[in-house]
Tab-separated table of C-alpha atoms in Angstrom:
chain	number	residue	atom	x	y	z
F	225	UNK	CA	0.000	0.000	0.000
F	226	UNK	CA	1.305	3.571	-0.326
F	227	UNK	CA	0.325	6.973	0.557
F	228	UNK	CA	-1.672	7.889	-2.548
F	229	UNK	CA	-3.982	4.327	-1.746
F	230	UNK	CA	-5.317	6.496	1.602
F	231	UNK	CA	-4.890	10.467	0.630
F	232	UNK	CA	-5.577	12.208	-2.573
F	233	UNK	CA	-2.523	13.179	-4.764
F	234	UNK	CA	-3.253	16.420	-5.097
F	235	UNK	CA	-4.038	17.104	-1.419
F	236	UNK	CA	-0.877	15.803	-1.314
F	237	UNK	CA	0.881	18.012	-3.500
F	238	UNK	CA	-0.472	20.636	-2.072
F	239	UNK	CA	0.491	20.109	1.458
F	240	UNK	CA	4.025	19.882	-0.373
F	241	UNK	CA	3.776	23.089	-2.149
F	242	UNK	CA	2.472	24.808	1.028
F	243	UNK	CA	5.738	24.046	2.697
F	244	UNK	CA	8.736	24.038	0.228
F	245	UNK	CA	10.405	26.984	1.377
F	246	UNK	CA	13.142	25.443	4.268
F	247	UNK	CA	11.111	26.333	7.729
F	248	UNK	CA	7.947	26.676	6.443
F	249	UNK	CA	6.596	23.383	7.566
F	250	UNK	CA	3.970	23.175	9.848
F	251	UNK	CA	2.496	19.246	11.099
F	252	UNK	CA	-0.823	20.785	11.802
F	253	UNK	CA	-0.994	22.799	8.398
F	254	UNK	CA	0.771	19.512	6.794
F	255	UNK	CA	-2.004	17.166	8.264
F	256	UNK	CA	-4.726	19.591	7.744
F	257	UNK	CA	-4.374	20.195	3.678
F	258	UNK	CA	-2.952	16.377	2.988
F	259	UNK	CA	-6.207	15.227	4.474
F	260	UNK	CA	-4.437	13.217	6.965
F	261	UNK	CA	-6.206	15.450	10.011
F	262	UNK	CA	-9.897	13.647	8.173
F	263	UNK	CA	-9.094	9.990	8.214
F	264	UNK	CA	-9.965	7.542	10.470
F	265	UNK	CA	-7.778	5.956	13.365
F	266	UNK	CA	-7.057	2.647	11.094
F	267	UNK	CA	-5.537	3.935	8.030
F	268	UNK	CA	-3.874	6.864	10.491
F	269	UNK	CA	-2.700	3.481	11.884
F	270	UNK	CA	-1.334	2.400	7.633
F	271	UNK	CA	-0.170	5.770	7.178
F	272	UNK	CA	2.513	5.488	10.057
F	273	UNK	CA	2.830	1.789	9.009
F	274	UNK	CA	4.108	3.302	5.521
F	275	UNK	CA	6.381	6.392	7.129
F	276	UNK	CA	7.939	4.177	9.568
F	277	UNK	CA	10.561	3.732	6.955
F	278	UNK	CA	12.975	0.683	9.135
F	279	UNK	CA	9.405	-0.699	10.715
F	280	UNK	CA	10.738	-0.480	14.182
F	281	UNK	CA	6.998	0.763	15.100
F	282	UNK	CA	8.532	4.356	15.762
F	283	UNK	CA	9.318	7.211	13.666
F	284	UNK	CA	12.511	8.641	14.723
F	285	UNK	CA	14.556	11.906	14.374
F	286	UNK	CA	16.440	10.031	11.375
F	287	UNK	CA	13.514	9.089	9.539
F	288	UNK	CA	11.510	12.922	10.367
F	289	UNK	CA	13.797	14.553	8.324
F	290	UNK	CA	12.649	12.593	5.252
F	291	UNK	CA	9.084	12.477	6.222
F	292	UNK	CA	8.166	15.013	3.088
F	293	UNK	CA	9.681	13.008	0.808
F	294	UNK	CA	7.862	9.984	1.866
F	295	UNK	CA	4.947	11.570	-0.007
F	296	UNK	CA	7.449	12.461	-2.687
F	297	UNK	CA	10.677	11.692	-3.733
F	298	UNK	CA	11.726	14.897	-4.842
F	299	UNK	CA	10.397	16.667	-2.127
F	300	UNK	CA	12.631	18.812	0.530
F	301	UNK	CA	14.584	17.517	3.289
F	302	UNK	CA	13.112	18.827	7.116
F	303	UNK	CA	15.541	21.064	8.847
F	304	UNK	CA	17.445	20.038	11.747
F	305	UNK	CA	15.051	23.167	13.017
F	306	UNK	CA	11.511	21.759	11.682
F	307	UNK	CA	12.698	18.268	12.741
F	308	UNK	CA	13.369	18.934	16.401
F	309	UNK	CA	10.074	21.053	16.450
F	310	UNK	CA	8.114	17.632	14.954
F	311	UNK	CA	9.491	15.676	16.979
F	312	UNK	CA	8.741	18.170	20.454
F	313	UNK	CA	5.130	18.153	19.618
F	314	UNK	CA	4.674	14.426	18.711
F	315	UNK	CA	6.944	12.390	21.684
F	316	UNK	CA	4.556	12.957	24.555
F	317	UNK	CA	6.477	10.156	26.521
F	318	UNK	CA	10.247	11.608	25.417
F	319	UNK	CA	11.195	8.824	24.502
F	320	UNK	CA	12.930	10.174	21.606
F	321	UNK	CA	10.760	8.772	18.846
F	322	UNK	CA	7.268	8.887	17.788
F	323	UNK	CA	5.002	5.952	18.196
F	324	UNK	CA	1.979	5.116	16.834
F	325	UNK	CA	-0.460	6.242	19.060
F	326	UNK	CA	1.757	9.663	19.519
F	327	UNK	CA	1.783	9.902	15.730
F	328	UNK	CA	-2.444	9.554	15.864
F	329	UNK	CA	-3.159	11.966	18.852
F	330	UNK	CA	-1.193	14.576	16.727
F	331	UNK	CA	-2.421	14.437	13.841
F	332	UNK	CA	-6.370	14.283	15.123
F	333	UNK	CA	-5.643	17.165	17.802
């Protein structure tokens, strides 16, 4: 399954487009336009499956840095700015990393 099987391509490329100057991006905005903030807790729950690029069952700082260009190759690498930021709002537990449940309580808050 990828990305485009749950949100629209063009929601996604416009998330991307509403972010590609370097510390522009904002989760919230990101989630609201991509439709991610509208989907249901199961394919919230596939979407993190997908982004969790080593399927440890967290996202960590490593991978947040690429998360745009999970939705699109060509797309921007985070900075180490918008990547600390991500990861600040997301790791409720500090552990570090963001887990599944930690990736769905952001993105439906």
């Amino acid at each position: 399954m990828s990305l485009t099987d749950i949100l629209s391509p063009s929601d996604i490329a416009a998330a991307l487009r509403d972010c590609q100057a370097p510390d522009s991006f904002s989760p919230k905005k990101f989630f609201q336009i991509s439709g991610m903030s509208k989907k249901t807790s199961s394919q919230l729950k596939e979407i993190f499956r997908i982004l969790d690029n080593d399927q440890s069952g967290f996202i960590e700082e490593d991978e947040l840095k690429y998360f745009l260009q999970r939705f699109e190759c060509g797309a921007r690498v985070l900075t180490a700015s918008e990547t600390k930021t991500f990861l600040a709002a997301a790791d409720h537990d500090g552990d570090g990393k963001i887990g599944a449940e930690e990736f769905q309580e952001m993105v439906q808050s």
